[in-house]
Amino acid sequence: MSQPPSSSERIDDVDVSHEMQGSFLEYAYSVIYSRALPDARDGLKPVQRRIIYQMADMGLRPEKGYVKSARVVGEVMGKLHPHGDSAIYDALVRLAQPFSLRVPFIDGHGNFGSLDDGPAASRYTEAKLRAEAIVMTDGLDEDVVDFVPNYDGQLLQPDVLPAAFPNLLVNGAAGIAVGMATNMAPHNLVEVVAAARHLLAHPEATLDDLMAFIPGPDLPSGGIIVGLDGIRDAYATGKGAFRTRARSTIEQVSARKTGIVVTELPYLVGPERIIERIKDGVTKKKITGISNVVDLTDRKNGLRLVIEVKTGFSPEAVLDQLYRQTPLEDGFSINNVALVDGKPETLGLIDMLRVYIEHRLRVVTRRSRFRLDRKTERLHLVDGLIRAIVDIDAVIRVIRASDDTASARAELQSTFTLSELQADYILELRLRRLTKFSRIELESERDSLVKDIADLTALLSSEDSLRTVVSNELADVATNFGTLRRTTLLDGDDVPVVGAIASQGLELEDEPCSVILTATGKLLRTPITTEFPPQVKRSKHDAVRAVVRTTTRGEVGAITSRGRFIRFTPVALPSSESTINFATGSKATDYVVGLAAGERLITIVPVSTLPLALGTRRGTVKRVDATSFPARAEFSIINLDDGDEVIGADVAPDGHELVFVSLDTQLLHFPADRVRPQGVGAAGVAGIKLADNDVVIAFVSVPSDSDAQVVTITSAGATLTGADPGRAKVTPLAEFPGKGRATGGVRSHALVKGEVGLALAYVGTDPRACAQDGSARELPTEPGKRDGSGSPLSDVVAVLGTRLR
């Protein structure tokens, strides 16, 4: 029998439907605003913002040591984000994954997972902030954003980060809220900054104007985006879709087998998922022509998925099946939903950039006001100090004659016409500051403060000046953290689309330029088209491998060690107006050309109708008819045997000599017209006959009437690599008799005791030698005999090339 309610109890009748509706709305509001959707200003969800802020507050800067991820999770959960450690750690892990974010914010140490496997537990991994995260928080101590209470009201946290770059576009976002979701694609930092700067300078810019800077997404995993109509729809309306495709080449994977080698996958697709789908397709007979799938991915060489094709099947047809039946071609739907002024909105490209620009203008304005106030306060104190120092004896008499601090303060104020703040500051000052030298310092500081205050006042009174500051700061971020595009864009006809302006962030005209490949493998573009200036000739990296004269919007062909021919545009390369700084070119080679792990850039050539010649490590030679080149952005220019690779390549019309130099000192040259031009699918013919264990170390094409020199440098096998500089010899090519193709050549260098062969060889005009960092090295000045032993070198030579001219 139930007891009647006591007088202290109260029972309220509540309508269940009304209560459920209210509770659901509160839950939905919490998910939308506090968990799932990013803020359009800094592009971060609350948990991500809190992690970055808390790590910055903990002092986990890039130059400091790592701390356990569990400690970071505990600090964030205890102070700012009471939603469970697993949610915080998952967010932290994603901020550290280079395959998830285009610009990661956290430097992770340990197993932070892969596309197919999850991370280790937080107690096993360590983390600290990357430099990119530091610029996202820069200025928090200068009142640039509002701070709001944490979940229990005991601490404060930033409502939004200052965000030195447009993170929402650069890293994208993904989240599922209640009744809505967001899915944004990552973009290239340099391109996004370029578009933002253009919109700052031209607020009336159209979508077409901005797409000249941002032609499409740039995914962390690289790959290929096919078709741009959906991307334009997304940029216009906030909703769209595109298809991503793996980057693959068709190679000779064994003596009798051809394979499809995949080096880049679609965004967030892992190799194990690909292998599983291929095996399932083969089992169900939806995919035919595949004999095996081998995953050769490792930390050293990166992604390498080899799909072996059965004999008699066309690799191109098999690849087409794979695109249809597996995630080697995958879709990405864009739904740009983010919080604007606390409300979820669907944003187009212009909207996202405008929200960010307005945010940065507010940040710079608040920062400038903060600095103006601080400098004005400091100037007030400095003025008081200068007045006191002028008659320091009177100041000391006043202080000594006063009974207490209050009377001293009052007497100082009346005697020297000081404010209470100035009087207090003088009373707290140490006597050693009141010297003649201190007066000079104070007067200098006063002048500097007056100038700074004038500059800040002028800045705050000019909208154009504020926009200029924001633009310049964005340019600095792009310079410090920008990388070149990884993802290739193809239009509906599979023709590469290049963001001509985007990679540099400048409105470049189509004007003559030179593309330079150094002997150490770096690329650079320069507008110099006639004679390189003296300061270039004296700089590092004098030795170059190839120079191609073209235009900024033209095309250049790159040939790699794996036999790939890759078209690229010079505008994507670092540029220099007068002094060529090849340090900036180091990034360009991998990203512009798109080299796979273990792949080397052999040379660059003009895209013309002239035939090209290629020589391989195993002595094969091939002349390629350039008129047979497909219109694709990249293709295989030679079928290589297993273990073989391209050693050299160059333009080789009739009237040129093809030259091989082998490890065993053999040199062979013969007319280029002895090799019949073939199509891109051919494997070439025998070039030089090699002895057992001998390989080709140099292959070139030179005009028959040129004054080419042959440089050979020996290797001593008994010493450590780089310990013995070896012996070098420079000999005119004319001294070496020509022989027929597929013969053994003649000896080019006599080895002395302890030498095992040639370390380096070069054939061409104006030879130059360099160390690995590009520093010049001396070569013998006197010509050596054809089969002489050469002269000892004083320094180790790492690369050989020709002079910039």
Coordinates of N, CA, C and O in Angstrom, one line a residue, residues 417-480:
T417 N 54.0 68.8 -10.7 CA 52.8 68.7 -11.6 C 52.7 67.3 -12.2 O 52.7 67.1 -13.4
L418 N 52.6 66.4 -11.3 CA 52.5 65.0 -11.7 C 51.1 64.4 -11.4 O 50.4 64.9 -10.5
S419 N 50.7 63.4 -12.1 CA 49.5 62.7 -11.8 C 49.8 61.7 -10.7 O 50.9 61.4 -10.3
E420 N 48.7 61.2 -10.1 CA 48.9 60.2 -9.0 C 49.7 59.0 -9.5 O 50.5 58.4 -8.8
L421 N 49.4 58.5 -10.7 CA 50.0 57.4 -11.3 C 51.5 57.6 -11.5 O 52.4 56.8 -11.1
Q422 N 51.9 58.8 -12.0 CA 53.3 59.1 -12.2 C 54.0 59.2 -10.8 O 55.1 58.8 -10.7
A423 N 53.4 59.8 -9.8 CA 54.0 60.0 -8.5 C 54.2 58.6 -7.9 O 55.3 58.3 -7.3
D424 N 53.2 57.7 -8.0 CA 53.4 56.4 -7.4 C 54.6 55.6 -8.1 O 55.4 54.9 -7.5
Y425 N 54.7 55.8 -9.4 CA 55.7 55.1 -10.2 C 57.1 55.6 -9.8 O 58.1 54.9 -9.6
I426 N 57.2 56.9 -9.5 CA 58.5 57.5 -9.1 C 58.9 57.0 -7.7 O 60.0 56.7 -7.4
L427 N 57.9 56.9 -6.8 CA 58.1 56.4 -5.5 C 58.6 55.0 -5.4 O 59.4 54.6 -4.6
E428 N 58.1 54.2 -6.4 CA 58.5 52.8 -6.5 C 59.8 52.5 -7.2 O 60.3 51.4 -7.3
L429 N 60.3 53.6 -7.8 CA 61.5 53.4 -8.7 C 62.8 53.3 -7.9 O 62.9 53.9 -6.8
R430 N 63.7 52.5 -8.3 CA 65.0 52.3 -7.7 C 65.9 53.5 -8.0 O 65.9 54.0 -9.1
L431 N 66.7 54.0 -7.1 CA 67.5 55.2 -7.3 C 68.5 55.0 -8.4 O 68.9 56.0 -9.1
R432 N 69.0 53.8 -8.6 CA 70.0 53.6 -9.7 C 69.4 53.9 -11.1 O 70.2 54.1 -12.0
R433 N 68.1 54.0 -11.2 CA 67.5 54.3 -12.5 C 67.6 55.8 -12.7 O 67.5 56.3 -13.9
L434 N 67.8 56.6 -11.7 CA 67.8 58.1 -11.8 C 69.1 58.6 -12.1 O 69.7 59.4 -11.3
T435 N 69.7 58.2 -13.2 CA 71.1 58.7 -13.6 C 71.0 59.5 -14.9 O 69.9 59.5 -15.6
K436 N 72.1 60.1 -15.3 CA 72.1 60.8 -16.5 C 71.9 59.9 -17.7 O 71.2 60.2 -18.6
F437 N 72.5 58.7 -17.6 CA 72.3 57.8 -18.7 C 70.9 57.3 -18.8 O 70.3 57.2 -19.9
S438 N 70.2 57.1 -17.7 CA 68.8 56.7 -17.7 C 68.0 57.8 -18.4 O 67.0 57.6 -19.0
R439 N 68.3 59.1 -18.2 CA 67.6 60.2 -18.8 C 67.7 60.1 -20.3 O 66.7 60.3 -21.0
I440 N 68.9 59.8 -20.8 CA 69.0 59.6 -22.3 C 68.2 58.5 -22.8 O 67.5 58.6 -23.8
E441 N 68.2 57.4 -22.0 CA 67.3 56.2 -22.4 C 65.9 56.6 -22.4 O 65.1 56.2 -23.3
L442 N 65.4 57.3 -21.4 CA 64.0 57.7 -21.3 C 63.6 58.6 -22.4 O 62.5 58.5 -23.0
E443 N 64.5 59.6 -22.7 CA 64.1 60.5 -23.8 C 64.0 59.8 -25.1 O 63.2 60.0 -26.0
S444 N 64.9 58.8 -25.3 CA 64.9 58.0 -26.6 C 63.6 57.1 -26.6 O 62.9 57.0 -27.6
E445 N 63.3 56.6 -25.4 CA 62.0 55.8 -25.3 C 60.8 56.6 -25.6 O 59.9 56.2 -26.2
R446 N 60.8 57.9 -25.0 CA 59.7 58.8 -25.3 C 59.5 59.1 -26.7 O 58.4 59.0 -27.3
D447 N 60.6 59.4 -27.4 CA 60.5 59.6 -28.9 C 59.9 58.4 -29.6 O 59.1 58.6 -30.5
S448 N 60.4 57.2 -29.2 CA 59.9 56.0 -29.9 C 58.4 55.8 -29.6 O 57.7 55.4 -30.5
L449 N 58.0 56.0 -28.4 CA 56.6 55.9 -28.0 C 55.7 56.9 -28.8 O 54.7 56.5 -29.2
V450 N 56.2 58.1 -28.9 CA 55.4 59.1 -29.6 C 55.2 58.7 -31.1 O 54.1 58.8 -31.6
K451 N 56.3 58.2 -31.7 CA 56.2 57.7 -33.1 C 55.2 56.5 -33.2 O 54.4 56.5 -34.1
D452 N 55.4 55.5 -32.3 CA 54.5 54.4 -32.3 C 53.0 54.8 -32.1 O 52.1 54.2 -32.7
I453 N 52.8 55.7 -31.2 CA 51.4 56.1 -30.9 C 50.8 56.8 -32.2 O 49.7 56.6 -32.5
A454 N 51.7 57.6 -32.8 CA 51.2 58.2 -34.1 C 50.9 57.2 -35.1 O 49.8 57.3 -35.8
D455 N 51.7 56.2 -35.3 CA 51.5 55.2 -36.3 C 50.2 54.4 -36.0 O 49.4 54.1 -36.9
L456 N 50.0 54.0 -34.7 CA 48.9 53.2 -34.3 C 47.6 54.1 -34.5 O 46.5 53.5 -34.9
T457 N 47.7 55.3 -34.2 CA 46.5 56.2 -34.3 C 46.1 56.3 -35.8 O 44.9 56.3 -36.2
A458 N 47.1 56.5 -36.6 CA 46.9 56.6 -38.1 C 46.3 55.3 -38.6 O 45.4 55.2 -39.5
L459 N 46.8 54.1 -38.1 CA 46.3 52.8 -38.5 C 44.9 52.6 -38.2 O 44.1 52.2 -39.0
L460 N 44.5 53.0 -36.9 CA 43.1 52.8 -36.5 C 42.2 53.8 -37.2 O 41.0 53.5 -37.2
S461 N 42.7 54.8 -37.7 CA 41.8 55.8 -38.4 C 41.7 55.5 -39.9 O 40.9 56.2 -40.6
S462 N 42.3 54.5 -40.4 CA 42.3 54.2 -41.8 C 41.9 52.7 -42.1 O 42.6 51.8 -41.7
E463 N 40.8 52.5 -42.7 CA 40.4 51.2 -43.1 C 41.3 50.5 -44.1 O 41.6 49.3 -44.0
D464 N 41.8 51.3 -45.0 CA 42.8 50.8 -46.0 C 44.1 50.3 -45.3 O 44.6 49.3 -45.7
S465 N 44.5 51.1 -44.3 CA 45.8 50.7 -43.6 C 45.5 49.4 -42.9 O 46.4 48.5 -42.8
L466 N 44.4 49.2 -42.2 CA 44.1 48.0 -41.5 C 44.0 46.8 -42.5 O 44.6 45.7 -42.2
R467 N 43.5 47.0 -43.7 CA 43.4 45.9 -44.7 C 44.8 45.6 -45.1 O 45.1 44.4 -45.4
T468 N 45.7 46.6 -45.3 CA 47.1 46.3 -45.7 C 47.8 45.5 -44.6 O 48.5 44.6 -45.0
V469 N 47.6 45.8 -43.4 CA 48.3 45.0 -42.3 C 47.8 43.6 -42.3 O 48.6 42.7 -42.2
V470 N 46.5 43.4 -42.4 CA 45.9 42.0 -42.5 C 46.5 41.3 -43.7 O 46.9 40.1 -43.6
S471 N 46.6 41.9 -44.8 CA 47.1 41.3 -46.0 C 48.6 40.9 -45.9 O 49.0 39.8 -46.2
N472 N 49.4 41.8 -45.3 CA 50.8 41.5 -45.1 C 51.0 40.4 -44.2 O 51.9 39.6 -44.3
E473 N 50.2 40.3 -43.1 CA 50.4 39.3 -42.1 C 50.0 37.9 -42.8 O 50.6 36.9 -42.5
L474 N 49.0 37.9 -43.6 CA 48.6 36.7 -44.3 C 49.7 36.3 -45.2 O 50.0 35.1 -45.3
A475 N 50.3 37.2 -45.9 CA 51.4 36.9 -46.8 C 52.6 36.3 -46.0 O 53.2 35.3 -46.5
D476 N 52.9 36.8 -44.8 CA 53.9 36.2 -44.0 C 53.6 34.7 -43.6 O 54.5 33.9 -43.6
V477 N 52.4 34.5 -43.3 CA 52.0 33.1 -42.9 C 52.1 32.2 -44.1 O 52.6 31.0 -44.0
A478 N 51.7 32.6 -45.3 CA 51.9 31.8 -46.5 C 53.3 31.5 -46.8 O 53.7 30.4 -47.2
T479 N 54.2 32.5 -46.6 CA 55.6 32.3 -46.9 C 56.2 31.3 -45.9 O 57.0 30.5 -46.3
N480 N 55.8 31.4 -44.6 CA 56.4 30.6 -43.6 C 55.9 29.1 -43.6 O 56.6 28.2 -43.3

